[in-house]
Amino acid sequence: MLRQGAVLRGCTAFPTIPVLGSFLGRKTRMRTFQRRIAAAIGAALGVDPAPLESQFSTPPDRKLGDLAFPCFLLSKELKRAPVQIAGELAALDLGLEWVSEVTAAGPYANFRFHREQFARQALAEIRSSGDEFGCSEAGAGRTIVIDYSSPNIAKHLAVHHLRSTMLGQAMANIFRAAGYTVVGVNHLGDWGTGFGKLLCALERYGSEDGLTESPLSERDDAITVLNGLYTRFNNEAKDHPELDDEARAWFQRLEAGDELARARWKEIRQFSLARFQQVYDRLGVKFDEVIGESFFEDRMPVVIAELEEKGLLEESEDAQVVMVGEDIPPFLVRKKDGTTLYGTRDLAAVKQRWDTWHFDRCLYVVDAGQGLHFRQLFTVAQMLGWECADRLEHSAFGVMRMQVDGGWAKGRTREGHVVLLEDVLDHAVEKARAVLLEKNPDIEDPDAIAEAVGVGAVIFSDMKARRIKDVNFDLEKIVSFEGETGAYLQNTHVRFCGLLRKSERQGFDPAAGAGAALTTDEDLTLLQELLRFPEVVERAAEEAEPSIVSQYLLGVASAFNTYYAQHRVVDEAPEHAARTADRLALVDRVRVTLRNGLRLLGITPLERM
RNA sequence: GCCCCGUUAGCUCAGCUGGAUAGAGCAGCCGCUUCCUAAGCGGCAGGUCACAGGUUCGAAUCCUGUACGGGGUACCA
C-alpha cells in the first residue's frame, strides 16, 4: 500500500570493467597463467586443457618450485602412472618464456618461473584493471535480489541487526564488483499482529506518557517510549487475556484501513525509518528498495487465489494452510481469525520480486533459526510451479550470542535489555580515538579517523568468520585492534599510502616500474596473491560469503607486512632506482587491493591514521 | 520424537568442488625500532582435525552411524 521504494541508490564504488573469464576454483592461483600452462600441456599430450586449469596448487616449499601441477587427473585419462606423467612434463618444452624450469617431484610437476618475465607480466595483469582491480564481468547479465537488514519498525536497531545488515551490504558490493546487477531490498517489518498490540497499548497508556501533548514523531525517545508501552502491554496481557482480543481488533482495524489506526501506524513507520537511516548512514549501508511487508497487503489476495486455484490451499485446525511435506509442519497462509502471516507476505514478495526483476538468484540474508520458514516458503513456490522457485536461497547466518551469567546465550544481556547497535559503534569509536591519540597525537581530523576505524572494526569482526558460525558478542575483542582485525587492515593500508605519498614527494612514480626487479620470493608471493583477487571476489559472490574476502585481505596484508619488514622499498641510491620504482608499483597494487577489498566489506579505507 | 546447523591448538577461527609436512590471530614465553607509521615483524611452545566405520592409490575435506553443543518444530516476526 505505501511504497517507500527506491529511496537510495546502491553502492557505486565498483563500476564494472572487463576482466578475465570465468571462475575456476579455490586452489586456483593466477588463472590466466595457469590457463596458459594448461593449454601447453593439453597441446603436448593431446588432452582437453580445460579441466586441467583448476588443478594447480602452490608447492609446500618454494624450493620445489613456484607453481605445482598434480598429475593425478591426467593419470586417469592417459592411464599412466602420475609419477611417469610428471616426468614427461618435466622433459617437455612448453614454449612459455616466463617458465624457466619444470621439475618432477613424485606425482607433481613443479614449475619454476623466470622471475623477471613473470613479474613483468603479472604486474601488467594486475594493472590492467586500474583502480577497479578486483572487479570482473563474471556475473554480467545476471540479476541478484538480496533481502537484507529488514528490521521491525517501532524497535531499535540492536547489535544483532548488524549481521543481516552488513552481510547483506557486503554481498551486494561483492556481487556488483563481480559484474552482477544487484537489487538490495530492505524488507521492513512494518505489518503484522504485533502492531495491533502496539496500537492498543498506545490507545490505553499513551496519554499517561504525555503523548497526546507531544506527538511521538517530535520526541527523540519515541522508540524507547513505544518499547516501554509494548512491554507493559505484554505484561498486563498475561493476567488479562481479553487485552489480546483487543489487540487483534486493532490489527483488524489497521488492515481494514481505519483512519486513526492508519495515521498512527504511518507516523510510527516514518520516524522509525528516520532513526534507522541515521545508523545506516553511519554504516554506509544503502538499499535500492525499501519495501515493507505492508506493501504486500493488497497483493496477498492474488497469491492466495492462485493457491486456491491450484488446489493447494487446505483447511486445517480452522486455519488455511499449504501442506508442504510429511516431515515438516504446514505453511500457514491465514490464521483462524482470518488475518495473514509474514509467510503469506513473503510469498507475495517472491512473486513481486520475480515479476519486477526476473532475478537469477534471490538471497534472503536471515538468521539460520528461520531455516524452516524458508524451506516451507520455497516449497510452496515450487508447488505453485513458479519458475523462480529454485532460484530462491536462504543465505543463513548464525546467531549472535550475548554474555549472560558467565555463559553465552541468544538475545539479551543479563540485565535484560538489548544492546543498541549505535552504542556498540560509539564504544568502538571511543576506543579507536583513544588509541589513535596515543599513537599519533598530531593527526588531523581524529574524529573522522576514529569513526572509520571504530565502525570498521565492528563490521570486520562480524564478517571475519563464515556466516553460518554463531558469534559471541564480545565488546573487548571487537575493540582490540591487534592481530586479525579491521584496524590491522586499515593500518596496513595506511602505511603504504604514507609510503607512496612520501615517495611521490621524493620524485618517484609508481607507474614507472615495469616489474622486472621483483624477483625475490616475497615479491613472487605477493604477485601471486594479488593475482587471485578477482577470482576471490567471484567466489565470494558465488557462495554469498563475504568472509572469503575478509580472509583473503588478511592474507594479503600479512604477506605485505612480512615483505615490508624484510625489504626496504624506497632506496634513493641511483643504482637502485629501477628496483625502487618496481617495488613502489607493487606496493601501489597492494594498496588498491586492500582499498577495494575494504570497500567490498563496507569499510571505509583510510589514508592516514 | 523429527528436521537443520556446528565440532580443527587453551580461546576465536582458516583450510572442506579429496592430493606433498593441517595454517593464522589471541592468550603465554623470547626477540626486533640510528632507516618508508611497532595498530607492525620474527621466533618458541601448543594438534589422536569429536569418535567409529566406509569409499579411494590418497580423507580434516566425500558417504554412513554415534556422541556432544546450538537452533527449529502451525496460527509471532
Short mmCIF file of N, CA, C and O in Angstrom, two decimals, chain A residues 262-321:
data_model
loop_
_atom_site.label_atom_id
_atom_site.label_comp_id
_atom_site.label_asym_id
_atom_site.label_seq_id
_atom_site.Cartn_x
_atom_site.Cartn_y
_atom_site.Cartn_z
N ARG A 262 -4.44 3.81 10.88
CA ARG A 262 -3.50 4.06 9.78
C ARG A 262 -2.58 5.24 10.05
O ARG A 262 -1.38 5.20 9.78
N ALA A 263 -3.18 6.31 10.58
CA ALA A 263 -2.40 7.51 10.82
C ALA A 263 -1.30 7.24 11.83
O ALA A 263 -0.15 7.65 11.65
N ARG A 264 -1.66 6.52 12.90
CA ARG A 264 -0.66 6.23 13.94
C ARG A 264 0.43 5.31 13.40
O ARG A 264 1.61 5.49 13.67
N TRP A 265 -0.01 4.30 12.65
CA TRP A 265 0.95 3.35 12.08
C TRP A 265 1.94 4.08 11.17
O TRP A 265 3.13 3.87 11.22
N LYS A 266 1.36 4.96 10.36
CA LYS A 266 2.18 5.68 9.39
C LYS A 266 3.22 6.56 10.09
O LYS A 266 4.38 6.64 9.68
N GLU A 267 2.80 7.19 11.17
CA GLU A 267 3.70 8.04 11.91
C GLU A 267 4.85 7.22 12.52
O GLU A 267 6.01 7.60 12.44
N ILE A 268 4.48 6.08 13.10
CA ILE A 268 5.48 5.21 13.70
C ILE A 268 6.49 4.75 12.66
O ILE A 268 7.70 4.76 12.86
N ARG A 269 5.96 4.37 11.51
CA ARG A 269 6.81 3.89 10.42
C ARG A 269 7.79 4.99 9.99
O ARG A 269 8.98 4.75 9.80
N GLN A 270 7.25 6.18 9.89
CA GLN A 270 8.03 7.32 9.44
C GLN A 270 9.23 7.59 10.33
O GLN A 270 10.36 7.66 9.87
N PHE A 271 8.98 7.73 11.63
CA PHE A 271 10.14 8.08 12.47
C PHE A 271 11.05 6.90 12.74
O PHE A 271 12.24 7.06 13.00
N SER A 272 10.52 5.68 12.64
CA SER A 272 11.40 4.51 12.76
C SER A 272 12.40 4.52 11.62
O SER A 272 13.60 4.33 11.83
N LEU A 273 11.90 4.77 10.42
CA LEU A 273 12.77 4.80 9.24
C LEU A 273 13.84 5.88 9.38
O LEU A 273 15.00 5.67 9.05
N ALA A 274 13.40 7.03 9.90
CA ALA A 274 14.35 8.13 10.06
C ALA A 274 15.46 7.74 11.04
O ALA A 274 16.63 8.04 10.82
N ARG A 275 15.08 7.04 12.11
CA ARG A 275 16.07 6.58 13.07
C ARG A 275 17.00 5.54 12.46
O ARG A 275 18.22 5.59 12.63
N PHE A 276 16.43 4.59 11.75
CA PHE A 276 17.25 3.57 11.08
C PHE A 276 18.27 4.23 10.16
O PHE A 276 19.41 3.83 10.09
N GLN A 277 17.78 5.24 9.47
CA GLN A 277 18.63 5.88 8.46
C GLN A 277 19.90 6.46 9.08
O GLN A 277 20.96 6.41 8.47
N GLN A 278 19.79 6.96 10.31
CA GLN A 278 20.97 7.52 10.97
C GLN A 278 22.04 6.44 11.13
O GLN A 278 23.23 6.69 10.91
N VAL A 279 21.61 5.24 11.51
CA VAL A 279 22.58 4.15 11.70
C VAL A 279 23.08 3.65 10.36
O VAL A 279 24.27 3.39 10.18
N TYR A 280 22.17 3.51 9.40
CA TYR A 280 22.57 3.07 8.06
C TYR A 280 23.62 4.01 7.47
O TYR A 280 24.58 3.57 6.84
N ASP A 281 23.42 5.31 7.67
CA ASP A 281 24.38 6.27 7.14
C ASP A 281 25.75 6.05 7.76
O ASP A 281 26.76 6.11 7.08
N ARG A 282 25.73 5.79 9.04
CA ARG A 282 26.99 5.57 9.74
C ARG A 282 27.70 4.33 9.23
O ARG A 282 28.93 4.27 9.17
N LEU A 283 26.92 3.32 8.91
CA LEU A 283 27.49 2.06 8.44
C LEU A 283 27.73 2.06 6.94
O LEU A 283 28.27 1.11 6.39
N GLY A 284 27.30 3.11 6.28
CA GLY A 284 27.45 3.16 4.83
C GLY A 284 26.55 2.17 4.11
O GLY A 284 26.88 1.67 3.04
N VAL A 285 25.42 1.88 4.71
CA VAL A 285 24.50 0.90 4.13
C VAL A 285 23.47 1.59 3.25
O VAL A 285 22.89 2.61 3.64
N LYS A 286 23.28 1.03 2.06
CA LYS A 286 22.30 1.61 1.14
C LYS A 286 21.45 0.51 0.51
O LYS A 286 21.94 -0.57 0.23
N PHE A 287 20.21 0.83 0.33
CA PHE A 287 19.30 -0.12 -0.31
C PHE A 287 18.82 0.45 -1.63
O PHE A 287 18.72 1.67 -1.78
N ASP A 288 18.50 -0.43 -2.54
CA ASP A 288 17.88 0.03 -3.77
C ASP A 288 16.39 0.21 -3.55
O ASP A 288 15.76 1.05 -4.16
N GLU A 289 15.85 -0.63 -2.68
CA GLU A 289 14.42 -0.56 -2.40
C GLU A 289 14.18 -0.75 -0.91
O GLU A 289 14.79 -1.61 -0.29
N VAL A 290 13.31 0.07 -0.36
CA VAL A 290 12.83 -0.17 0.99
C VAL A 290 11.35 -0.47 0.86
O VAL A 290 10.55 0.42 0.59
N ILE A 291 11.01 -1.74 0.95
CA ILE A 291 9.63 -2.15 0.75
C ILE A 291 9.19 -2.91 1.99
O ILE A 291 9.73 -3.97 2.29
N GLY A 292 8.24 -2.36 2.69
CA GLY A 292 7.79 -3.02 3.91
C GLY A 292 6.82 -4.14 3.61
O GLY A 292 6.31 -4.28 2.50
N GLU A 293 6.57 -4.94 4.64
CA GLU A 293 5.59 -6.01 4.49
C GLU A 293 4.21 -5.44 4.14
O GLU A 293 3.42 -6.07 3.45
N SER A 294 3.96 -4.24 4.61
CA SER A 294 2.65 -3.62 4.36
C SER A 294 2.38 -3.46 2.87
O SER A 294 1.24 -3.46 2.44
N PHE A 295 3.45 -3.33 2.12
CA PHE A 295 3.32 -3.16 0.67
C PHE A 295 2.56 -4.33 0.03
O PHE A 295 1.94 -4.19 -1.01
N PHE A 296 2.63 -5.49 0.68
CA PHE A 296 2.05 -6.69 0.07
C PHE A 296 0.62 -6.95 0.51
O PHE A 296 0.01 -7.94 0.09
N GLU A 297 0.11 -6.04 1.29
CA GLU A 297 -1.23 -6.17 1.82
C GLU A 297 -2.26 -6.48 0.74
O GLU A 297 -3.03 -7.42 0.85
N ASP A 298 -2.25 -5.68 -0.33
CA ASP A 298 -3.26 -5.92 -1.36
C ASP A 298 -2.76 -6.84 -2.47
O ASP A 298 -3.41 -7.02 -3.49
N ARG A 299 -1.57 -7.42 -2.26
CA ARG A 299 -1.07 -8.38 -3.24
C ARG A 299 -1.25 -9.82 -2.76
O ARG A 299 -1.18 -10.75 -3.55
N MET A 300 -1.48 -9.94 -1.48
CA MET A 300 -1.66 -11.28 -0.93
C MET A 300 -2.90 -11.98 -1.49
O MET A 300 -2.82 -13.17 -1.81
N PRO A 301 -4.02 -11.28 -1.62
CA PRO A 301 -5.21 -11.97 -2.13
C PRO A 301 -4.97 -12.65 -3.48
O PRO A 301 -5.48 -13.75 -3.74
N VAL A 302 -4.17 -12.00 -4.30
CA VAL A 302 -3.87 -12.57 -5.62
C VAL A 302 -3.16 -13.91 -5.47
O VAL A 302 -3.49 -14.90 -6.14
N VAL A 303 -2.18 -13.92 -4.59
CA VAL A 303 -1.39 -15.14 -4.38
C VAL A 303 -2.24 -16.23 -3.72
O VAL A 303 -2.17 -17.40 -4.10
N ILE A 304 -3.07 -15.80 -2.76
CA ILE A 304 -3.93 -16.77 -2.09
C ILE A 304 -4.91 -17.38 -3.10
O ILE A 304 -5.17 -18.59 -3.09
N ALA A 305 -5.39 -16.54 -3.99
CA ALA A 305 -6.31 -17.03 -5.04
C ALA A 305 -5.61 -18.06 -5.91
O ALA A 305 -6.19 -19.08 -6.28
N GLU A 306 -4.34 -17.81 -6.20
CA GLU A 306 -3.59 -18.76 -7.04
C GLU A 306 -3.41 -20.09 -6.31
O GLU A 306 -3.50 -21.16 -6.91
N LEU A 307 -3.16 -20.01 -5.01
CA LEU A 307 -3.02 -21.23 -4.20
C LEU A 307 -4.32 -22.03 -4.26
O LEU A 307 -4.30 -23.26 -4.39
N GLU A 308 -5.42 -21.31 -4.16
CA GLU A 308 -6.73 -21.95 -4.16
C GLU A 308 -7.01 -22.60 -5.51
O GLU A 308 -7.41 -23.76 -5.60
N GLU A 309 -6.74 -21.82 -6.53
CA GLU A 309 -6.97 -22.25 -7.90
C GLU A 309 -6.20 -23.53 -8.22
O GLU A 309 -6.68 -24.40 -8.92
N LYS A 310 -5.00 -23.62 -7.69
CA LYS A 310 -4.17 -24.80 -7.95
C LYS A 310 -4.42 -25.91 -6.95
O LYS A 310 -3.69 -26.90 -6.92
N GLY A 311 -5.42 -25.70 -6.12
CA GLY A 311 -5.83 -26.74 -5.19
C GLY A 311 -4.83 -27.02 -4.08
O GLY A 311 -4.78 -28.11 -3.52
N LEU A 312 -4.05 -26.03 -3.73
CA LEU A 312 -3.02 -26.24 -2.71
C LEU A 312 -3.47 -25.80 -1.32
O LEU A 312 -2.89 -26.19 -0.32
N LEU A 313 -4.50 -24.98 -1.29
CA LEU A 313 -4.95 -24.42 -0.01
C LEU A 313 -5.87 -25.40 0.70
O LEU A 313 -6.82 -25.91 0.12
N GLU A 314 -5.57 -25.66 1.97
CA GLU A 314 -6.41 -26.59 2.74
C GLU A 314 -6.82 -25.97 4.07
O GLU A 314 -6.11 -25.13 4.61
N GLU A 315 -7.97 -26.43 4.56
CA GLU A 315 -8.38 -26.03 5.90
C GLU A 315 -7.77 -27.04 6.88
O GLU A 315 -7.83 -28.24 6.66
N SER A 316 -7.15 -26.52 7.92
CA SER A 316 -6.61 -27.41 8.94
C SER A 316 -6.63 -26.70 10.28
O SER A 316 -6.08 -25.60 10.41
N GLU A 317 -7.25 -27.32 11.24
CA GLU A 317 -7.38 -26.73 12.57
C GLU A 317 -7.86 -25.29 12.48
O GLU A 317 -7.31 -24.38 13.09
N ASP A 318 -8.86 -25.07 11.64
CA ASP A 318 -9.51 -23.76 11.46
C ASP A 318 -8.64 -22.72 10.77
O ASP A 318 -9.02 -21.56 10.68
N ALA A 319 -7.46 -23.13 10.33
CA ALA A 319 -6.61 -22.19 9.61
C ALA A 319 -6.48 -22.64 8.16
O ALA A 319 -6.83 -23.77 7.84
N GLN A 320 -6.01 -21.74 7.32
CA GLN A 320 -5.78 -22.13 5.93
C GLN A 320 -4.28 -22.36 5.73
O GLN A 320 -3.48 -21.48 6.05
N VAL A 321 -3.96 -23.52 5.23
CA VAL A 321 -2.55 -23.91 5.15
C VAL A 321 -2.24 -24.57 3.81
O VAL A 321 -3.14 -24.95 3.08
#
